[in-house]
mmCIF file with all atom_site columns, C-alpha atoms in Angstrom:
data_model
loop_
_atom_site.group_PDB
_atom_site.id
_atom_site.type_symbol
_atom_site.label_atom_id
_atom_site.label_alt_id
_atom_site.label_comp_id
_atom_site.label_asym_id
_atom_site.label_entity_id
_atom_site.label_seq_id
_atom_site.pdbx_PDB_ins_code
_atom_site.Cartn_x
_atom_site.Cartn_y
_atom_site.Cartn_z
_atom_site.occupancy
_atom_site.B_iso_or_equiv
_atom_site.pdbx_formal_charge
_atom_site.auth_seq_id
_atom_site.auth_comp_id
_atom_site.auth_asym_id
_atom_site.auth_atom_id
_atom_site.pdbx_PDB_model_num
ATOM 1   C CA . MET A 1 1   ? 4.305  -3.798  20.386 1.00 84.00 ? 1   MET A CA 1
ATOM 2   C CA . TYR A 1 2   ? 4.953  -7.299  19.004 1.00 91.00 ? 2   TYR A CA 1
ATOM 3   C CA . SER A 1 3   ? 5.663  -8.421  15.470 1.00 93.00 ? 3   SER A CA 1
ATOM 4   C CA . LEU A 1 4   ? 5.712  -11.674 13.562 1.00 96.00 ? 4   LEU A CA 1
ATOM 5   C CA . ASN A 1 5   ? 9.043  -11.679 11.624 1.00 97.00 ? 5   ASN A CA 1
ATOM 6   C CA . VAL A 1 6   ? 10.571 -13.824 8.909  1.00 97.00 ? 6   VAL A CA 1
ATOM 7   C CA . PRO A 1 7   ? 14.123 -14.848 9.624  1.00 96.00 ? 7   PRO A CA 1
ATOM 8   C CA . ILE A 1 8   ? 16.475 -13.217 7.120  1.00 95.00 ? 8   ILE A CA 1
ATOM 9   C CA . PRO A 1 9   ? 18.844 -15.450 5.106  1.00 97.00 ? 9   PRO A CA 1
ATOM 10  C CA . GLY A 1 10  ? 22.591 -14.772 5.245  1.00 96.00 ? 10  GLY A CA 1
ATOM 11  C CA . GLY A 1 11  ? 22.450 -13.591 1.704  1.00 97.00 ? 11  GLY A CA 1
ATOM 12  C CA . ILE A 1 12  ? 20.466 -10.602 2.506  1.00 97.00 ? 12  ILE A CA 1
ATOM 13  C CA . GLU A 1 13  ? 22.738 -9.670  5.465  1.00 97.00 ? 13  GLU A CA 1
ATOM 14  C CA . ARG A 1 14  ? 25.765 -9.981  3.080  1.00 97.00 ? 14  ARG A CA 1
ATOM 15  C CA . LEU A 1 15  ? 23.957 -7.787  0.521  1.00 97.00 ? 15  LEU A CA 1
ATOM 16  C CA . ALA A 1 16  ? 23.327 -5.092  3.148  1.00 96.00 ? 16  ALA A CA 1
ATOM 17  C CA . ALA A 1 17  ? 27.023 -5.274  4.219  1.00 96.00 ? 17  ALA A CA 1
ATOM 18  C CA . THR A 1 18  ? 28.000 -4.817  0.538  1.00 96.00 ? 18  THR A CA 1
ATOM 19  C CA . LEU A 1 19  ? 25.752 -1.967  0.180  1.00 96.00 ? 19  LEU A CA 1
ATOM 20  C CA . HIS A 1 20  ? 26.736 -0.173  3.395  1.00 94.00 ? 20  HIS A CA 1
ATOM 21  C CA . PRO A 1 21  ? 29.149 2.261   1.789  1.00 94.00 ? 21  PRO A CA 1
ATOM 22  C CA . ARG A 1 22  ? 26.244 3.583   -0.253 1.00 93.00 ? 22  ARG A CA 1
ATOM 23  C CA . LEU A 1 23  ? 23.982 3.739   2.896  1.00 94.00 ? 23  LEU A CA 1
ATOM 24  C CA . VAL A 1 24  ? 26.096 6.007   4.928  1.00 88.00 ? 24  VAL A CA 1
ATOM 25  C CA . GLY A 1 25  ? 24.555 9.205   3.475  1.00 87.00 ? 25  GLY A CA 1
ATOM 26  C CA . PHE A 1 26  ? 21.116 8.216   4.658  1.00 95.00 ? 26  PHE A CA 1
ATOM 27  C CA . ASP A 1 27  ? 20.069 9.627   8.124  1.00 95.00 ? 27  ASP A CA 1
ATOM 28  C CA . ARG A 1 28  ? 19.665 6.233   9.729  1.00 95.00 ? 28  ARG A CA 1
ATOM 29  C CA . VAL A 1 29  ? 21.165 2.901   8.563  1.00 95.00 ? 29  VAL A CA 1
ATOM 30  C CA . ARG A 1 30  ? 19.646 -0.285  9.798  1.00 93.00 ? 30  ARG A CA 1
ATOM 31  C CA . GLU A 1 31  ? 22.158 -2.711  11.437 1.00 90.00 ? 31  GLU A CA 1
ATOM 32  C CA . ARG A 1 32  ? 19.504 -5.233  12.425 1.00 90.00 ? 32  ARG A CA 1
ATOM 33  C CA . HIS A 1 33  ? 17.534 -6.486  9.436  1.00 94.00 ? 33  HIS A CA 1
ATOM 34  C CA . THR A 1 34  ? 14.000 -7.744  9.654  1.00 93.00 ? 34  THR A CA 1
ATOM 35  C CA . LEU A 1 35  ? 11.132 -8.843  7.373  1.00 97.00 ? 35  LEU A CA 1
ATOM 36  C CA . VAL A 1 36  ? 7.904  -8.288  9.154  1.00 96.00 ? 36  VAL A CA 1
ATOM 37  C CA . CYS A 1 37  ? 4.962  -10.389 8.324  1.00 97.00 ? 37  CYS A CA 1
ATOM 38  C CA . LYS A 1 38  ? 2.411  -8.789  10.766 1.00 96.00 ? 38  LYS A CA 1
ATOM 39  C CA . ARG A 1 39  ? 2.504  -6.190  13.524 1.00 93.00 ? 39  ARG A CA 1
ATOM 40  C CA . PHE A 1 40  ? 0.440  -6.442  16.665 1.00 90.00 ? 40  PHE A CA 1
ATOM 41  C CA . GLU A 1 41  ? -0.289 -3.195  18.375 1.00 80.00 ? 41  GLU A CA 1
ATOM 42  C CA . ALA A 1 42  ? -2.228 -4.580  21.353 1.00 66.00 ? 42  ALA A CA 1
ATOM 43  C CA . ASP A 1 43  ? 0.214  -4.531  24.278 1.00 62.00 ? 43  ASP A CA 1
ATOM 44  C CA . ASP A 1 44  ? -2.451 -5.782  26.634 1.00 63.00 ? 44  ASP A CA 1
ATOM 45  C CA . LEU A 1 45  ? -2.072 -9.428  25.350 1.00 72.00 ? 45  LEU A CA 1
ATOM 46  C CA . ALA A 1 46  ? 0.321  -11.586 27.048 1.00 85.00 ? 46  ALA A CA 1
ATOM 47  C CA . PRO A 1 47  ? 3.002  -13.024 24.625 1.00 87.00 ? 47  PRO A CA 1
ATOM 48  C CA . ASP A 1 48  ? 2.017  -16.569 25.209 1.00 89.00 ? 48  ASP A CA 1
ATOM 49  C CA . ARG A 1 49  ? -1.758 -15.888 24.504 1.00 91.00 ? 49  ARG A CA 1
ATOM 50  C CA . LEU A 1 50  ? -0.733 -13.716 21.490 1.00 92.00 ? 50  LEU A CA 1
ATOM 51  C CA . PHE A 1 51  ? 1.387  -16.631 20.171 1.00 93.00 ? 51  PHE A CA 1
ATOM 52  C CA . GLU A 1 52  ? -1.400 -19.176 20.623 1.00 94.00 ? 52  GLU A CA 1
ATOM 53  C CA . ARG A 1 53  ? -3.764 -16.878 18.657 1.00 93.00 ? 53  ARG A CA 1
ATOM 54  C CA . VAL A 1 54  ? -1.104 -16.596 15.857 1.00 95.00 ? 54  VAL A CA 1
ATOM 55  C CA . ARG A 1 55  ? -0.594 -20.410 15.886 1.00 95.00 ? 55  ARG A CA 1
ATOM 56  C CA . ARG A 1 56  ? -4.279 -21.095 15.517 1.00 95.00 ? 56  ARG A CA 1
ATOM 57  C CA . ALA A 1 57  ? -4.632 -18.543 12.724 1.00 96.00 ? 57  ALA A CA 1
ATOM 58  C CA . LEU A 1 58  ? -1.819 -20.169 10.808 1.00 96.00 ? 58  LEU A CA 1
ATOM 59  C CA . ALA A 1 59  ? -2.733 -23.753 11.656 1.00 95.00 ? 59  ALA A CA 1
ATOM 60  C CA . GLY A 1 60  ? -1.750 -25.857 8.528  1.00 92.00 ? 60  GLY A CA 1
ATOM 61  C CA . ALA A 1 61  ? 0.174  -23.026 6.898  1.00 95.00 ? 61  ALA A CA 1
ATOM 62  C CA . PRO A 1 62  ? 3.027  -24.500 4.960  1.00 96.00 ? 62  PRO A CA 1
ATOM 63  C CA . ALA A 1 63  ? 6.615  -23.325 4.454  1.00 97.00 ? 63  ALA A CA 1
ATOM 64  C CA . VAL A 1 64  ? 6.722  -20.771 1.603  1.00 97.00 ? 64  VAL A CA 1
ATOM 65  C CA . GLU A 1 65  ? 9.177  -19.569 -1.058 1.00 98.00 ? 65  GLU A CA 1
ATOM 66  C CA . ALA A 1 66  ? 10.589 -16.068 -0.994 1.00 98.00 ? 66  ALA A CA 1
ATOM 67  C CA . ARG A 1 67  ? 12.875 -14.047 -3.345 1.00 98.00 ? 67  ARG A CA 1
ATOM 68  C CA . ALA A 1 68  ? 14.788 -10.875 -2.673 1.00 98.00 ? 68  ALA A CA 1
ATOM 69  C CA . THR A 1 69  ? 14.471 -9.262  -6.147 1.00 97.00 ? 69  THR A CA 1
ATOM 70  C CA . GLY A 1 70  ? 16.394 -5.902  -5.872 1.00 96.00 ? 70  GLY A CA 1
ATOM 71  C CA . ILE A 1 71  ? 16.472 -2.594  -4.090 1.00 97.00 ? 71  ILE A CA 1
ATOM 72  C CA . ASP A 1 72  ? 13.547 -0.207  -4.060 1.00 97.00 ? 72  ASP A CA 1
ATOM 73  C CA . TRP A 1 73  ? 12.392 2.700   -1.972 1.00 96.00 ? 73  TRP A CA 1
ATOM 74  C CA . PHE A 1 74  ? 9.385  4.477   -0.439 1.00 94.00 ? 74  PHE A CA 1
ATOM 75  C CA . GLU A 1 75  ? 9.503  8.315   -0.924 1.00 92.00 ? 75  GLU A CA 1
ATOM 76  C CA . THR A 1 76  ? 6.911  8.924   1.872  1.00 86.00 ? 76  THR A CA 1
ATOM 77  C CA . PRO A 1 77  ? 6.549  6.014   4.181  1.00 88.00 ? 77  PRO A CA 1
ATOM 78  C CA . VAL A 1 78  ? 3.489  5.492   6.347  1.00 86.00 ? 78  VAL A CA 1
ATOM 79  C CA . ARG A 1 79  ? 5.539  5.929   9.511  1.00 84.00 ? 79  ARG A CA 1
ATOM 80  C CA . GLY A 1 80  ? 8.815  7.735   10.207 1.00 86.00 ? 80  GLY A CA 1
ATOM 81  C CA . PRO A 1 81  ? 11.039 9.853   7.974  1.00 89.00 ? 81  PRO A CA 1
ATOM 82  C CA . GLY A 1 82  ? 11.516 9.081   4.213  1.00 90.00 ? 82  GLY A CA 1
ATOM 83  C CA . PRO A 1 83  ? 12.836 8.137   2.077  1.00 96.00 ? 83  PRO A CA 1
ATOM 84  C CA . VAL A 1 84  ? 13.227 4.398   3.077  1.00 96.00 ? 84  VAL A CA 1
ATOM 85  C CA . ALA A 1 85  ? 15.572 2.246   0.998  1.00 96.00 ? 85  ALA A CA 1
ATOM 86  C CA . TYR A 1 86  ? 14.876 -1.502  1.075  1.00 97.00 ? 86  TYR A CA 1
ATOM 87  C CA . VAL A 1 87  ? 15.343 -4.998  -0.255 1.00 98.00 ? 87  VAL A CA 1
ATOM 88  C CA . ALA A 1 88  ? 12.213 -5.828  -2.112 1.00 98.00 ? 88  ALA A CA 1
ATOM 89  C CA . ILE A 1 89  ? 10.774 -9.205  -1.448 1.00 98.00 ? 89  ILE A CA 1
ATOM 90  C CA . GLU A 1 90  ? 8.446  -11.307 -3.626 1.00 98.00 ? 90  GLU A CA 1
ATOM 91  C CA . SER A 1 91  ? 6.509  -14.126 -1.996 1.00 98.00 ? 91  SER A CA 1
ATOM 92  C CA . PRO A 1 92  ? 2.995  -14.958 -2.803 1.00 97.00 ? 92  PRO A CA 1
ATOM 93  C CA . GLY A 1 93  ? 3.113  -17.485 0.011  1.00 97.00 ? 93  GLY A CA 1
ATOM 94  C CA . LEU A 1 94  ? 4.007  -14.801 2.418  1.00 98.00 ? 94  LEU A CA 1
ATOM 95  C CA . HIS A 1 95  ? 1.132  -12.666 1.255  1.00 97.00 ? 95  HIS A CA 1
ATOM 96  C CA . ASP A 1 96  ? -1.117 -15.580 1.936  1.00 97.00 ? 96  ASP A CA 1
ATOM 97  C CA . ILE A 1 97  ? 0.205  -15.820 5.465  1.00 97.00 ? 97  ILE A CA 1
ATOM 98  C CA . HIS A 1 98  ? -0.198 -12.129 5.984  1.00 97.00 ? 98  HIS A CA 1
ATOM 99  C CA . ARG A 1 99  ? -3.903 -12.268 4.642  1.00 96.00 ? 99  ARG A CA 1
ATOM 100 C CA . ARG A 1 100 ? -4.658 -15.029 7.189  1.00 96.00 ? 100 ARG A CA 1
ATOM 101 C CA . LEU A 1 101 ? -3.245 -12.933 10.018 1.00 96.00 ? 101 LEU A CA 1
ATOM 102 C CA . VAL A 1 102 ? -5.114 -9.818  9.111  1.00 95.00 ? 102 VAL A CA 1
ATOM 103 C CA . ALA A 1 103 ? -8.352 -11.897 8.997  1.00 95.00 ? 103 ALA A CA 1
ATOM 104 C CA . ALA A 1 104 ? -7.571 -12.959 12.592 1.00 94.00 ? 104 ALA A CA 1
ATOM 105 C CA . PHE A 1 105 ? -6.125 -9.692  13.818 1.00 92.00 ? 105 PHE A CA 1
ATOM 106 C CA . ASP A 1 106 ? -6.998 -6.202  12.788 1.00 87.00 ? 106 ASP A CA 1
ATOM 107 C CA . PRO A 1 107 ? -4.675 -4.817  10.180 1.00 90.00 ? 107 PRO A CA 1
ATOM 108 C CA . ILE A 1 108 ? -2.695 -1.639  10.981 1.00 87.00 ? 108 ILE A CA 1
ATOM 109 C CA . PRO A 1 109 ? -4.304 1.028   8.494  1.00 86.00 ? 109 PRO A CA 1
ATOM 110 C CA . ASP A 1 110 ? -2.189 2.083   5.567  1.00 86.00 ? 110 ASP A CA 1
ATOM 111 C CA . LEU A 1 111 ? 0.533  -0.480  6.363  1.00 87.00 ? 111 LEU A CA 1
ATOM 112 C CA . GLU A 1 112 ? -1.076 -3.998  6.208  1.00 91.00 ? 112 GLU A CA 1
ATOM 113 C CA . GLY A 1 113 ? -3.773 -5.790  4.237  1.00 88.00 ? 113 GLY A CA 1
ATOM 114 C CA . ASP A 1 114 ? -3.755 -4.649  0.674  1.00 89.00 ? 114 ASP A CA 1
ATOM 115 C CA . GLU A 1 115 ? -0.996 -2.091  1.446  1.00 91.00 ? 115 GLU A CA 1
ATOM 116 C CA . TYR A 1 116 ? 1.457  -4.772  2.699  1.00 94.00 ? 116 TYR A CA 1
ATOM 117 C CA . VAL A 1 117 ? 4.848  -4.682  0.967  1.00 95.00 ? 117 VAL A CA 1
ATOM 118 C CA . PRO A 1 118 ? 7.295  -7.325  2.165  1.00 97.00 ? 118 PRO A CA 1
ATOM 119 C CA . HIS A 1 119 ? 10.674 -5.724  2.443  1.00 97.00 ? 119 HIS A CA 1
ATOM 120 C CA . VAL A 1 120 ? 13.794 -5.479  4.526  1.00 98.00 ? 120 VAL A CA 1
ATOM 121 C CA . THR A 1 121 ? 14.695 -1.942  5.337  1.00 96.00 ? 121 THR A CA 1
ATOM 122 C CA . LEU A 1 122 ? 18.354 -0.801  4.804  1.00 97.00 ? 122 LEU A CA 1
ATOM 123 C CA . ALA A 1 123 ? 18.256 2.871   5.588  1.00 96.00 ? 123 ALA A CA 1
ATOM 124 C CA . ARG A 1 124 ? 15.868 5.891   5.981  1.00 96.00 ? 124 ARG A CA 1
ATOM 125 C CA . GLY A 1 125 ? 15.851 9.580   5.896  1.00 95.00 ? 125 GLY A CA 1
ATOM 126 C CA . GLY A 1 126 ? 18.003 11.864  3.701  1.00 88.00 ? 126 GLY A CA 1
ATOM 127 C CA . SER A 1 127 ? 17.790 12.692  -0.056 1.00 90.00 ? 127 SER A CA 1
ATOM 128 C CA . THR A 1 128 ? 15.427 11.057  -2.573 1.00 93.00 ? 128 THR A CA 1
ATOM 129 C CA . ASP A 1 129 ? 18.372 11.298  -5.005 1.00 94.00 ? 129 ASP A CA 1
ATOM 130 C CA . ARG A 1 130 ? 20.472 8.947   -2.941 1.00 93.00 ? 130 ARG A CA 1
ATOM 131 C CA . ALA A 1 131 ? 17.438 6.411   -2.562 1.00 95.00 ? 131 ALA A CA 1
ATOM 132 C CA . ARG A 1 132 ? 16.914 6.620   -6.254 1.00 95.00 ? 132 ARG A CA 1
ATOM 133 C CA . ASP A 1 133 ? 20.560 5.889   -6.969 1.00 95.00 ? 133 ASP A CA 1
ATOM 134 C CA . LEU A 1 134 ? 20.537 3.022   -4.677 1.00 95.00 ? 134 LEU A CA 1
ATOM 135 C CA . ALA A 1 135 ? 17.513 1.533   -6.228 1.00 96.00 ? 135 ALA A CA 1
ATOM 136 C CA . ALA A 1 136 ? 19.432 1.555   -9.485 1.00 96.00 ? 136 ALA A CA 1
ATOM 137 C CA . VAL A 1 137 ? 22.012 -0.882  -8.154 1.00 95.00 ? 137 VAL A CA 1
ATOM 138 C CA . GLU A 1 138 ? 21.733 -4.257  -9.874 1.00 94.00 ? 138 GLU A CA 1
ATOM 139 C CA . VAL A 1 139 ? 21.658 -7.221  -7.413 1.00 95.00 ? 139 VAL A CA 1
ATOM 140 C CA . GLU A 1 140 ? 21.461 -11.022 -7.864 1.00 95.00 ? 140 GLU A CA 1
ATOM 141 C CA . PRO A 1 141 ? 18.192 -12.467 -6.600 1.00 97.00 ? 141 PRO A CA 1
ATOM 142 C CA . ILE A 1 142 ? 18.287 -14.268 -3.339 1.00 98.00 ? 142 ILE A CA 1
ATOM 143 C CA . GLU A 1 143 ? 15.866 -17.164 -2.947 1.00 98.00 ? 143 GLU A CA 1
ATOM 144 C CA . TRP A 1 144 ? 15.075 -19.063 0.293  1.00 98.00 ? 144 TRP A CA 1
ATOM 145 C CA . THR A 1 145 ? 12.318 -20.986 1.867  1.00 97.00 ? 145 THR A CA 1
ATOM 146 C CA . ILE A 1 146 ? 10.551 -19.456 4.832  1.00 98.00 ? 146 ILE A CA 1
ATOM 147 C CA . SER A 1 147 ? 10.223 -22.369 7.129  1.00 97.00 ? 147 SER A CA 1
ATOM 148 C CA . GLU A 1 148 ? 9.581  -20.524 10.455 1.00 97.00 ? 148 GLU A CA 1
ATOM 149 C CA . LEU A 1 149 ? 8.266  -17.233 11.780 1.00 98.00 ? 149 LEU A CA 1
ATOM 150 C CA . VAL A 1 150 ? 9.438  -15.471 14.985 1.00 97.00 ? 150 VAL A CA 1
ATOM 151 C CA . LEU A 1 151 ? 7.192  -13.599 17.421 1.00 95.00 ? 151 LEU A CA 1
ATOM 152 C CA . HIS A 1 152 ? 9.403  -10.475 18.425 1.00 93.00 ? 152 HIS A CA 1
ATOM 153 C CA . ASP A 1 153 ? 8.825  -8.300  21.503 1.00 89.00 ? 153 ASP A CA 1
ATOM 154 C CA . ALA A 1 154 ? 9.912  -4.747  20.262 1.00 83.00 ? 154 ALA A CA 1
ATOM 155 C CA . ARG A 1 155 ? 9.791  -3.271  23.847 1.00 79.00 ? 155 ARG A CA 1
ATOM 156 C CA . HIS A 1 156 ? 12.430 -5.788  25.063 1.00 77.00 ? 156 HIS A CA 1
ATOM 157 C CA . GLU A 1 157 ? 14.151 -6.390  21.805 1.00 82.00 ? 157 GLU A CA 1
ATOM 158 C CA . GLU A 1 158 ? 13.977 -10.102 22.040 1.00 85.00 ? 158 GLU A CA 1
ATOM 159 C CA . GLN A 1 159 ? 12.404 -13.221 20.427 1.00 89.00 ? 159 GLN A CA 1
ATOM 160 C CA . VAL A 1 160 ? 9.515  -14.660 22.234 1.00 87.00 ? 160 VAL A CA 1
ATOM 161 C CA . ARG A 1 161 ? 8.721  -17.759 20.377 1.00 93.00 ? 161 ARG A CA 1
ATOM 162 C CA . THR A 1 162 ? 9.313  -19.413 16.964 1.00 95.00 ? 162 THR A CA 1
ATOM 163 C CA . LEU A 1 163 ? 6.453  -20.952 14.932 1.00 96.00 ? 163 LEU A CA 1
ATOM 164 C CA . PRO A 1 164 ? 7.644  -23.613 12.461 1.00 96.00 ? 164 PRO A CA 1
ATOM 165 C CA . LEU A 1 165 ? 5.956  -23.845 9.062  1.00 96.00 ? 165 LEU A CA 1
ATOM 166 C CA . PRO A 1 166 ? 6.063  -27.461 7.876  1.00 90.00 ? 166 PRO A CA 1
ATOM 167 C CA . SER A 1 167 ? 7.393  -28.302 4.394  1.00 81.00 ? 167 SER A CA 1
ATOM 168 C CA . HIS A 1 168 ? 4.958  -30.129 2.103  1.00 64.00 ? 168 HIS A CA 1
#
């Protein structure tokens, strides 16, 4: 499976490191943090062909602003065990990019399209009380410009190509 990811700013990595003592009670703590823009389940496409389709779908898409607004959680995630604690991301521009991609590629049911929630997973599994307590932690907003997207190969855990988003 491939995904198109947003590079995470250092501020979110530092936030995750600061929160780490509060995450140890979850079943799984994420060490690598990602912000997925779109998943691609078709493994039959060569990565270069997939990248070209993505590039065409996003032709002219500009760099967009994003903001990490706090901690939130999914009690029952679409995939995998819950709860899922995450950094909530607000970005109308990222939603626009996501909509362009689901118009060009089929959305993954219950996860993309109108159900898309931009976030950076911190931890999953364990008690809902722990997730609720973590979501109550006040954090300073982190703002950044999304100026590129990265095609990621999950099978080989590597970046395939980077797509720049021009500033306007």
